């Protein structure tokens, strides 16, 4: 038996290396004469002013291509590479969702329990005080809790090393009557499940519940079950955890001019605080696409990983006025681009990120931009993403 096992292992390793070499040879051939993808990206960067881009392509749950363009620090001429670290904005929600599902696996929480059974204060929608709010509702943005603007953008970003308000104290002040941030406008006039309303602060509440129930801060819990398992050594939730030499500067286009902007953190960090690289995020994306497993190592029970990606809305159980063929939701995970992709995007000052796959999970694209553009230029980001996806199709066809 041992001899047979050794032969099987040798054959498996040989096939794996052959596949890797074949994919790499294809990529080299595609890139040999400055490929079309390089020309497209570089031209769009020149036209729009985007300073730096990192991108990766995943085919059949394997990383087959990655590349950087432009600069992580334009002033110092430091190149943006697949190993460059930056905050990934709302893609962070998928990490919060994974941590929540890990807490479910550990039987610390239940997706359908009233969240008030976990909290040291009561969160009650004043419009529907008898309706319970659950983690599933929070994770599918159907809880009836909402972000109040401009309060969210004006009050939850922390610049210049300022000390952030404690997450639990902030949430109590926001959701509990009498709190200094409390308002009826923090709640929808709708029962849980009736309206999908994307909420960052509700994601912060989810992360806080995970912290309470596991007894660990989200950054420590995520490091234990995600970062360490995937050897994401350059990833973390806070600037204090990051080697700043590897961290990109951030830029924003204002009145047609590109300006560097200061780095920042968020009080509601579960909604957008993760900092990582294209290279390391690709490992996490592969884990999600592969039902919680990476390179033979299981990070999350298969049935829970599948539940995380399962479409939660059905014709009988969906928010009002929602066409589920165009928009559906997993656990902090959703369809994009008219229902043709699954994953998550991210947008924050100086940050635009994509982590999307086709519905069959055959072609995945991760792409980071370290530059904010005007709203009218949003099509540039989607154009580059789509060019990368088409490039992924070429790689897959070549295989």
PDB file of N, CA, C and O in Angstrom, residues 96-163:
ATOM      1  N   UNK A  96     -15.681  39.412   7.602  1.00  0.00           N
ATOM      2  CA  UNK A  96     -16.585  39.443   8.753  1.00  0.00           C
ATOM      3  C   UNK A  96     -17.605  38.306   8.645  1.00  0.00           C
ATOM      4  O   UNK A  96     -17.907  37.627   9.639  1.00  0.00           O
ATOM      5  N   UNK A  97     -18.116  38.076   7.431  1.00  0.00           N
ATOM      6  CA  UNK A  97     -19.056  36.988   7.216  1.00  0.00           C
ATOM      7  C   UNK A  97     -18.434  35.629   7.492  1.00  0.00           C
ATOM      8  O   UNK A  97     -19.066  34.754   8.106  1.00  0.00           O
ATOM      9  N   UNK A  98     -17.185  35.445   7.065  1.00  0.00           N
ATOM     10  CA  UNK A  98     -16.494  34.182   7.312  1.00  0.00           C
ATOM     11  C   UNK A  98     -16.288  33.975   8.806  1.00  0.00           C
ATOM     12  O   UNK A  98     -16.491  32.869   9.328  1.00  0.00           O
ATOM     13  N   UNK A  99     -15.896  35.024   9.511  1.00  0.00           N
ATOM     14  CA  UNK A  99     -15.722  34.932  10.969  1.00  0.00           C
ATOM     15  C   UNK A  99     -17.043  34.590  11.648  1.00  0.00           C
ATOM     16  O   UNK A  99     -17.077  33.798  12.605  1.00  0.00           O
ATOM     17  N   UNK A 100     -18.125  35.198  11.160  1.00  0.00           N
ATOM     18  CA  UNK A 100     -19.437  34.890  11.722  1.00  0.00           C
ATOM     19  C   UNK A 100     -19.787  33.419  11.518  1.00  0.00           C
ATOM     20  O   UNK A 100     -20.274  32.748  12.443  1.00  0.00           O
ATOM     21  N   UNK A 101     -19.508  32.893  10.320  1.00  0.00           N
ATOM     22  CA  UNK A 101     -19.810  31.492  10.044  1.00  0.00           C
ATOM     23  C   UNK A 101     -18.914  30.563  10.863  1.00  0.00           C
ATOM     24  O   UNK A 101     -19.324  29.469  11.260  1.00  0.00           O
ATOM     25  N   UNK A 102     -17.687  31.001  11.126  1.00  0.00           N
ATOM     26  CA  UNK A 102     -16.803  30.219  12.002  1.00  0.00           C
ATOM     27  C   UNK A 102     -17.379  30.185  13.418  1.00  0.00           C
ATOM     28  O   UNK A 102     -17.329  29.138  14.102  1.00  0.00           O
ATOM     29  N   UNK A 103     -17.936  31.298  13.863  1.00  0.00           N
ATOM     30  CA  UNK A 103     -18.575  31.331  15.180  1.00  0.00           C
ATOM     31  C   UNK A 103     -19.817  30.432  15.207  1.00  0.00           C
ATOM     32  O   UNK A 103     -20.129  29.828  16.236  1.00  0.00           O
ATOM     33  N   UNK A 104     -20.510  30.334  14.073  1.00  0.00           N
ATOM     34  CA  UNK A 104     -21.631  29.386  13.971  1.00  0.00           C
ATOM     35  C   UNK A 104     -21.109  27.963  14.109  1.00  0.00           C
ATOM     36  O   UNK A 104     -21.673  27.139  14.835  1.00  0.00           O
ATOM     37  N   UNK A 105     -20.001  27.676  13.432  1.00  0.00           N
ATOM     38  CA  UNK A 105     -19.396  26.338  13.521  1.00  0.00           C
ATOM     39  C   UNK A 105     -19.012  25.999  14.950  1.00  0.00           C
ATOM     40  O   UNK A 105     -19.162  24.854  15.397  1.00  0.00           O
ATOM     41  N   UNK A 106     -18.535  26.991  15.678  1.00  0.00           N
ATOM     42  CA  UNK A 106     -18.152  26.779  17.074  1.00  0.00           C
ATOM     43  C   UNK A 106     -19.348  26.835  18.029  1.00  0.00           C
ATOM     44  O   UNK A 106     -19.165  26.764  19.243  1.00  0.00           O
ATOM     45  N   UNK A 107     -20.551  26.999  17.442  1.00  0.00           N
ATOM     46  CA  UNK A 107     -21.806  27.046  18.212  1.00  0.00           C
ATOM     47  C   UNK A 107     -21.833  28.220  19.185  1.00  0.00           C
ATOM     48  O   UNK A 107     -22.440  28.156  20.265  1.00  0.00           O
ATOM     49  N   UNK A 108     -21.183  29.310  18.785  1.00  0.00           N
ATOM     50  CA  UNK A 108     -21.199  30.530  19.607  1.00  0.00           C
ATOM     51  C   UNK A 108     -22.388  31.424  19.233  1.00  0.00           C
ATOM     52  O   UNK A 108     -22.840  32.224  20.049  1.00  0.00           O
ATOM     53  N   UNK A 109     -22.836  31.324  17.981  1.00  0.00           N
ATOM     54  CA  UNK A 109     -23.971  32.112  17.507  1.00  0.00           C
ATOM     55  C   UNK A 109     -24.835  31.250  16.584  1.00  0.00           C
ATOM     56  O   UNK A 109     -24.398  30.206  16.091  1.00  0.00           O
ATOM     57  N   UNK A 110     -26.046  31.732  16.338  1.00  0.00           N
ATOM     58  CA  UNK A 110     -26.949  31.124  15.361  1.00  0.00           C
ATOM     59  C   UNK A 110     -27.398  32.212  14.395  1.00  0.00           C
ATOM     60  O   UNK A 110     -27.633  33.361  14.810  1.00  0.00           O
ATOM     61  N   UNK A 111     -27.539  31.866  13.126  1.00  0.00           N
ATOM     62  CA  UNK A 111     -27.917  32.868  12.127  1.00  0.00           C
ATOM     63  C   UNK A 111     -29.318  33.417  12.357  1.00  0.00           C
ATOM     64  O   UNK A 111     -29.612  34.547  11.943  1.00  0.00           O
ATOM     65  N   UNK A 112     -30.180  32.648  13.002  1.00  0.00           N
ATOM     66  CA  UNK A 112     -31.582  33.043  13.091  1.00  0.00           C
ATOM     67  C   UNK A 112     -32.051  33.365  14.512  1.00  0.00           C
ATOM     68  O   UNK A 112     -33.247  33.480  14.771  1.00  0.00           O
ATOM     69  N   UNK A 113     -31.103  33.529  15.411  1.00  0.00           N
ATOM     70  CA  UNK A 113     -31.400  33.937  16.786  1.00  0.00           C
ATOM     71  C   UNK A 113     -31.595  35.450  16.837  1.00  0.00           C
ATOM     72  O   UNK A 113     -30.986  36.206  16.074  1.00  0.00           O
ATOM     73  N   UNK A 114     -32.420  35.916  17.739  1.00  0.00           N
ATOM     74  CA  UNK A 114     -32.582  37.351  17.973  1.00  0.00           C
ATOM     75  C   UNK A 114     -31.246  37.910  18.471  1.00  0.00           C
ATOM     76  O   UNK A 114     -30.692  37.423  19.463  1.00  0.00           O
ATOM     77  N   UNK A 115     -30.719  38.925  17.791  1.00  0.00           N
ATOM     78  CA  UNK A 115     -29.402  39.456  18.175  1.00  0.00           C
ATOM     79  C   UNK A 115     -29.409  40.044  19.575  1.00  0.00           C
ATOM     80  O   UNK A 115     -28.352  40.148  20.216  1.00  0.00           O
ATOM     81  N   UNK A 116     -30.573  40.411  20.080  1.00  0.00           N
ATOM     82  CA  UNK A 116     -30.632  40.974  21.428  1.00  0.00           C
ATOM     83  C   UNK A 116     -30.321  39.943  22.505  1.00  0.00           C
ATOM     84  O   UNK A 116     -30.065  40.299  23.656  1.00  0.00           O
ATOM     85  N   UNK A 117     -30.321  38.679  22.126  1.00  0.00           N
ATOM     86  CA  UNK A 117     -29.878  37.644  23.066  1.00  0.00           C
ATOM     87  C   UNK A 117     -28.366  37.610  23.203  1.00  0.00           C
ATOM     88  O   UNK A 117     -27.839  36.920  24.080  1.00  0.00           O
ATOM     89  N   UNK A 118     -27.669  38.327  22.345  1.00  0.00           N
ATOM     90  CA  UNK A 118     -26.202  38.359  22.369  1.00  0.00           C
ATOM     91  C   UNK A 118     -25.639  39.684  22.866  1.00  0.00           C
ATOM     92  O   UNK A 118     -24.465  39.752  23.238  1.00  0.00           O
ATOM     93  N   UNK A 119     -26.440  40.729  22.841  1.00  0.00           N
ATOM     94  CA  UNK A 119     -25.936  42.082  23.081  1.00  0.00           C
ATOM     95  C   UNK A 119     -26.140  42.540  24.524  1.00  0.00           C
ATOM     96  O   UNK A 119     -27.114  42.145  25.175  1.00  0.00           O
ATOM     97  N   UNK A 120     -25.251  43.432  25.010  1.00  0.00           N
ATOM     98  CA  UNK A 120     -25.425  44.001  26.351  1.00  0.00           C
ATOM     99  C   UNK A 120     -26.394  45.188  26.356  1.00  0.00           C
ATOM    100  O   UNK A 120     -26.648  45.783  27.401  1.00  0.00           O
ATOM    101  N   UNK A 121     -26.903  45.540  25.182  1.00  0.00           N
ATOM    102  CA  UNK A 121     -27.916  46.590  25.049  1.00  0.00           C
ATOM    103  C   UNK A 121     -28.926  46.109  24.004  1.00  0.00           C
ATOM    104  O   UNK A 121     -28.656  45.173  23.248  1.00  0.00           O
ATOM    105  N   UNK A 122     -30.095  46.744  23.944  1.00  0.00           N
ATOM    106  CA  UNK A 122     -31.157  46.318  23.047  1.00  0.00           C
ATOM    107  C   UNK A 122     -31.151  47.155  21.764  1.00  0.00           C
ATOM    108  O   UNK A 122     -31.098  48.384  21.815  1.00  0.00           O
ATOM    109  N   UNK A 123     -31.211  46.465  20.626  1.00  0.00           N
ATOM    110  CA  UNK A 123     -31.378  47.137  19.341  1.00  0.00           C
ATOM    111  C   UNK A 123     -32.803  46.873  18.875  1.00  0.00           C
ATOM    112  O   UNK A 123     -33.171  45.731  18.572  1.00  0.00           O
ATOM    113  N   UNK A 124     -33.610  47.946  18.842  1.00  0.00           N
ATOM    114  CA  UNK A 124     -35.026  47.819  18.513  1.00  0.00           C
ATOM    115  C   UNK A 124     -35.386  48.863  17.467  1.00  0.00           C
ATOM    116  O   UNK A 124     -35.115  50.055  17.646  1.00  0.00           O
ATOM    117  N   UNK A 125     -35.977  48.415  16.368  1.00  0.00           N
ATOM    118  CA  UNK A 125     -36.489  49.350  15.371  1.00  0.00           C
ATOM    119  C   UNK A 125     -37.746  49.991  15.938  1.00  0.00           C
ATOM    120  O   UNK A 125     -38.746  49.295  16.169  1.00  0.00           O
ATOM    121  N   UNK A 126     -37.735  51.304  16.192  1.00  0.00           N
ATOM    122  CA  UNK A 126     -38.900  51.943  16.824  1.00  0.00           C
ATOM    123  C   UNK A 126     -40.162  51.842  15.980  1.00  0.00           C
ATOM    124  O   UNK A 126     -41.276  51.963  16.517  1.00  0.00           O
ATOM    125  N   UNK A 127     -39.999  51.599  14.684  1.00  0.00           N
ATOM    126  CA  UNK A 127     -41.167  51.461  13.812  1.00  0.00           C
ATOM    127  C   UNK A 127     -41.802  50.074  13.912  1.00  0.00           C
ATOM    128  O   UNK A 127     -42.992  49.911  13.634  1.00  0.00           O
ATOM    129  N   UNK A 128     -41.001  49.076  14.327  1.00  0.00           N
ATOM    130  CA  UNK A 128     -41.484  47.697  14.471  1.00  0.00           C
ATOM    131  C   UNK A 128     -40.811  47.068  15.688  1.00  0.00           C
ATOM    132  O   UNK A 128     -39.970  46.183  15.578  1.00  0.00           O
ATOM    133  N   UNK A 129     -41.168  47.532  16.868  1.00  0.00           N
ATOM    134  CA  UNK A 129     -40.465  47.120  18.096  1.00  0.00           C
ATOM    135  C   UNK A 129     -40.570  45.634  18.432  1.00  0.00           C
ATOM    136  O   UNK A 129     -39.752  45.124  19.191  1.00  0.00           O
ATOM    137  N   UNK A 130     -41.558  44.953  17.884  1.00  0.00           N
ATOM    138  CA  UNK A 130     -41.746  43.540  18.233  1.00  0.00           C
ATOM    139  C   UNK A 130     -41.100  42.596  17.217  1.00  0.00           C
ATOM    140  O   UNK A 130     -41.167  41.370  17.386  1.00  0.00           O
ATOM    141  N   UNK A 131     -40.492  43.132  16.188  1.00  0.00           N
ATOM    142  CA  UNK A 131     -39.876  42.301  15.153  1.00  0.00           C
ATOM    143  C   UNK A 131     -38.412  42.025  15.506  1.00  0.00           C
ATOM    144  O   UNK A 131     -37.637  42.950  15.770  1.00  0.00           O
ATOM    145  N   UNK A 132     -38.041  40.747  15.509  1.00  0.00           N
ATOM    146  CA  UNK A 132     -36.655  40.418  15.865  1.00  0.00           C
ATOM    147  C   UNK A 132     -35.719  40.644  14.682  1.00  0.00           C
ATOM    148  O   UNK A 132     -36.096  40.504  13.511  1.00  0.00           O
ATOM    149  N   UNK A 133     -34.499  40.983  15.008  1.00  0.00           N
ATOM    150  CA  UNK A 133     -33.422  41.169  14.033  1.00  0.00           C
ATOM    151  C   UNK A 133     -32.440  40.026  14.232  1.00  0.00           C
ATOM    152  O   UNK A 133     -32.080  39.698  15.367  1.00  0.00           O
ATOM    153  N   UNK A 134     -32.002  39.403  13.146  1.00  0.00           N
ATOM    154  CA  UNK A 134     -31.103  38.252  13.227  1.00  0.00           C
ATOM    155  C   UNK A 134     -29.800  38.524  12.495  1.00  0.00           C
ATOM    156  O   UNK A 134     -29.699  39.451  11.687  1.00  0.00           O
ATOM    157  N   UNK A 135     -28.810  37.689  12.741  1.00  0.00           N
ATOM    158  CA  UNK A 135     -27.547  37.796  12.022  1.00  0.00           C
ATOM    159  C   UNK A 135     -27.743  37.544  10.523  1.00  0.00           C
ATOM    160  O   UNK A 135     -27.088  38.180   9.697  1.00  0.00           O
ATOM    161  N   UNK A 136     -28.647  36.636  10.174  1.00  0.00           N
ATOM    162  CA  UNK A 136     -28.910  36.400   8.760  1.00  0.00           C
ATOM    163  C   UNK A 136     -29.435  37.670   8.093  1.00  0.00           C
ATOM    164  O   UNK A 136     -29.053  38.000   6.968  1.00  0.00           O
ATOM    165  N   UNK A 137     -30.319  38.379   8.783  1.00  0.00           N
ATOM    166  CA  UNK A 137     -30.838  39.630   8.235  1.00  0.00           C
ATOM    167  C   UNK A 137     -29.736  40.689   8.118  1.00  0.00           C
ATOM    168  O   UNK A 137     -29.657  41.417   7.128  1.00  0.00           O
ATOM    169  N   UNK A 138     -28.881  40.759   9.109  1.00  0.00           N
ATOM    170  CA  UNK A 138     -27.764  41.702   9.032  1.00  0.00           C
ATOM    171  C   UNK A 138     -26.876  41.365   7.836  1.00  0.00           C
ATOM    172  O   UNK A 138     -26.433  42.252   7.109  1.00  0.00           O
ATOM    173  N   UNK A 139     -26.618  40.081   7.637  1.00  0.00           N
ATOM    174  CA  UNK A 139     -25.678  39.634   6.612  1.00  0.00           C
ATOM    175  C   UNK A 139     -26.243  39.698   5.200  1.00  0.00           C
ATOM    176  O   UNK A 139     -25.485  39.621   4.228  1.00  0.00           O
ATOM    177  N   UNK A 140     -27.564  39.839   5.085  1.00  0.00           N
ATOM    178  CA  UNK A 140     -28.178  39.982   3.764  1.00  0.00           C
ATOM    179  C   UNK A 140     -28.743  41.390   3.564  1.00  0.00           C
ATOM    180  O   UNK A 140     -29.463  41.649   2.604  1.00  0.00           O
ATOM    181  N   UNK A 141     -28.402  42.297   4.474  1.00  0.00           N
ATOM    182  CA  UNK A 141     -28.799  43.705   4.396  1.00  0.00           C
ATOM    183  C   UNK A 141     -30.318  43.870   4.348  1.00  0.00           C
ATOM    184  O   UNK A 141     -30.850  44.715   3.623  1.00  0.00           O
ATOM    185  N   UNK A 142     -31.006  43.063   5.131  1.00  0.00           N
ATOM    186  CA  UNK A 142     -32.471  43.144   5.206  1.00  0.00           C
ATOM    187  C   UNK A 142     -32.950  43.282   6.654  1.00  0.00           C
ATOM    188  O   UNK A 142     -34.058  42.868   6.997  1.00  0.00           O
ATOM    189  N   UNK A 143     -32.116  43.861   7.491  1.00  0.00           N
ATOM    190  CA  UNK A 143     -32.415  43.926   8.934  1.00  0.00           C
ATOM    191  C   UNK A 143     -33.347  45.061   9.323  1.00  0.00           C
ATOM    192  O   UNK A 143     -33.894  45.062  10.424  1.00  0.00           O
ATOM    193  N   UNK A 144     -33.500  46.043   8.448  1.00  0.00           N
ATOM    194  CA  UNK A 144     -34.256  47.240   8.816  1.00  0.00           C
ATOM    195  C   UNK A 144     -33.391  48.302   9.471  1.00  0.00           C
ATOM    196  O   UNK A 144     -33.865  49.399   9.786  1.00  0.00           O
ATOM    197  N   UNK A 145     -32.100  48.002   9.665  1.00  0.00           N
ATOM    198  CA  UNK A 145     -31.143  48.985  10.177  1.00  0.00           C
ATOM    199  C   UNK A 145     -30.481  49.672   8.979  1.00  0.00           C
ATOM    200  O   UNK A 145     -30.198  49.036   7.964  1.00  0.00           O
ATOM    201  N   UNK A 146     -30.206  50.945   9.102  1.00  0.00           N
ATOM    202  CA  UNK A 146     -29.676  51.670   7.956  1.00  0.00           C
ATOM    203  C   UNK A 146     -28.577  52.635   8.357  1.00  0.00           C
ATOM    204  O   UNK A 146     -28.467  53.035   9.530  1.00  0.00           O
ATOM    205  N   UNK A 147     -27.746  53.011   7.408  1.00  0.00           N
ATOM    206  CA  UNK A 147     -26.727  54.041   7.615  1.00  0.00           C
ATOM    207  C   UNK A 147     -27.373  55.408   7.404  1.00  0.00           C
ATOM    208  O   UNK A 147     -28.111  55.607   6.431  1.00  0.00           O
ATOM    209  N   UNK A 148     -27.082  56.324   8.292  1.00  0.00           N
ATOM    210  CA  UNK A 148     -27.600  57.680   8.150  1.00  0.00           C
ATOM    211  C   UNK A 148     -26.515  58.561   7.537  1.00  0.00           C
ATOM    212  O   UNK A 148     -25.392  58.632   8.052  1.00  0.00           O
ATOM    213  N   UNK A 149     -26.853  59.212   6.451  1.00  0.00           N
ATOM    214  CA  UNK A 149     -25.897  60.091   5.769  1.00  0.00           C
ATOM    215  C   UNK A 149     -26.317  61.539   5.934  1.00  0.00           C
ATOM    216  O   UNK A 149     -27.505  61.836   6.008  1.00  0.00           O
ATOM    217  N   UNK A 150     -25.367  62.461   6.043  1.00  0.00           N
ATOM    218  CA  UNK A 150     -23.913  62.260   5.886  1.00  0.00           C
ATOM    219  C   UNK A 150     -23.196  61.797   7.153  1.00  0.00           C
ATOM    220  O   UNK A 150     -21.966  61.758   7.188  1.00  0.00           O
ATOM    221  N   UNK A 151     -23.958  61.434   8.188  1.00  0.00           N
ATOM    222  CA  UNK A 151     -23.313  61.060   9.451  1.00  0.00           C
ATOM    223  C   UNK A 151     -22.260  59.971   9.253  1.00  0.00           C
ATOM    224  O   UNK A 151     -21.150  60.065   9.784  1.00  0.00           O
ATOM    225  N   UNK A 152     -22.601  58.910   8.504  1.00  0.00           N
ATOM    226  CA  UNK A 152     -21.662  57.788   8.375  1.00  0.00           C
ATOM    227  C   UNK A 152     -20.320  58.240   7.809  1.00  0.00           C
ATOM    228  O   UNK A 152     -19.262  57.937   8.378  1.00  0.00           O
ATOM    229  N   UNK A 153     -20.337  58.951   6.712  1.00  0.00           N
ATOM    230  CA  UNK A 153     -19.074  59.372   6.088  1.00  0.00           C
ATOM    231  C   UNK A 153     -18.371  60.469   6.881  1.00  0.00           C
ATOM    232  O   UNK A 153     -17.144  60.555   6.867  1.00  0.00           O
ATOM    233  N   UNK A 154     -19.128  61.271   7.592  1.00  0.00           N
ATOM    234  CA  UNK A 154     -18.531  62.380   8.348  1.00  0.00           C
ATOM    235  C   UNK A 154     -17.975  61.952   9.708  1.00  0.00           C
ATOM    236  O   UNK A 154     -17.091  62.622  10.253  1.00  0.00           O
ATOM    237  N   UNK A 155     -18.475  60.840  10.252  1.00  0.00           N
ATOM    238  CA  UNK A 155     -18.204  60.543  11.658  1.00  0.00           C
ATOM    239  C   UNK A 155     -17.531  59.211  11.948  1.00  0.00           C
ATOM    240  O   UNK A 155     -17.162  58.958  13.098  1.00  0.00           O
ATOM    241  N   UNK A 156     -17.364  58.341  10.958  1.00  0.00           N
ATOM    242  CA  UNK A 156     -16.825  57.008  11.262  1.00  0.00           C
ATOM    243  C   UNK A 156     -15.417  56.781  10.713  1.00  0.00           C
ATOM    244  O   UNK A 156     -14.819  55.742  10.989  1.00  0.00           O
ATOM    245  N   UNK A 157     -14.882  57.725   9.952  1.00  0.00           N
ATOM    246  CA  UNK A 157     -13.512  57.616   9.449  1.00  0.00           C
ATOM    247  C   UNK A 157     -12.559  58.364  10.375  1.00  0.00           C
ATOM    248  O   UNK A 157     -12.833  59.497  10.778  1.00  0.00           O
ATOM    249  N   UNK A 158     -11.443  57.728  10.708  1.00  0.00           N
ATOM    250  CA  UNK A 158     -10.478  58.287  11.650  1.00  0.00           C
ATOM    251  C   UNK A 158      -9.159  58.522  10.929  1.00  0.00           C
ATOM    252  O   UNK A 158      -8.542  57.595  10.387  1.00  0.00           O
ATOM    253  N   UNK A 159      -8.713  59.768  10.911  1.00  0.00           N
ATOM    254  CA  UNK A 159      -7.487  60.153  10.211  1.00  0.00           C
ATOM    255  C   UNK A 159      -6.392  60.566  11.197  1.00  0.00           C
ATOM    256  O   UNK A 159      -6.649  60.845  12.369  1.00  0.00           O
ATOM    257  N   UNK A 160      -5.175  60.597  10.648  1.00  0.00           N
ATOM    258  CA  UNK A 160      -4.016  61.166  11.350  1.00  0.00           C
ATOM    259  C   UNK A 160      -3.755  60.520  12.710  1.00  0.00           C
ATOM    260  O   UNK A 160      -3.376  61.190  13.676  1.00  0.00           O
ATOM    261  N   UNK A 161      -3.965  59.215  12.812  1.00  0.00           N
ATOM    262  CA  UNK A 161      -3.624  58.506  14.038  1.00  0.00           C
ATOM    263  C   UNK A 161      -4.522  58.796  15.216  1.00  0.00           C
ATOM    264  O   UNK A 161      -4.180  58.454  16.357  1.00  0.00           O
ATOM    265  N   UNK A 162      -5.675  59.422  14.974  1.00  0.00           N
ATOM    266  CA  UNK A 162      -6.600  59.687  16.079  1.00  0.00           C
ATOM    267  C   UNK A 162      -7.088  58.374  16.685  1.00  0.00           C
ATOM    268  O   UNK A 162      -7.177  57.361  16.000  1.00  0.00           O
ATOM    269  N   UNK A 163      -7.410  58.400  17.941  1.00  0.00           N
ATOM    270  CA  UNK A 163      -7.923  57.203  18.621  1.00  0.00           C
ATOM    271  C   UNK A 163      -9.393  57.018  18.262  1.00  0.00           C
ATOM    272  O   UNK A 163     -10.202  57.923  18.423  1.00  0.00           O
TER     273      UNK A 163
END
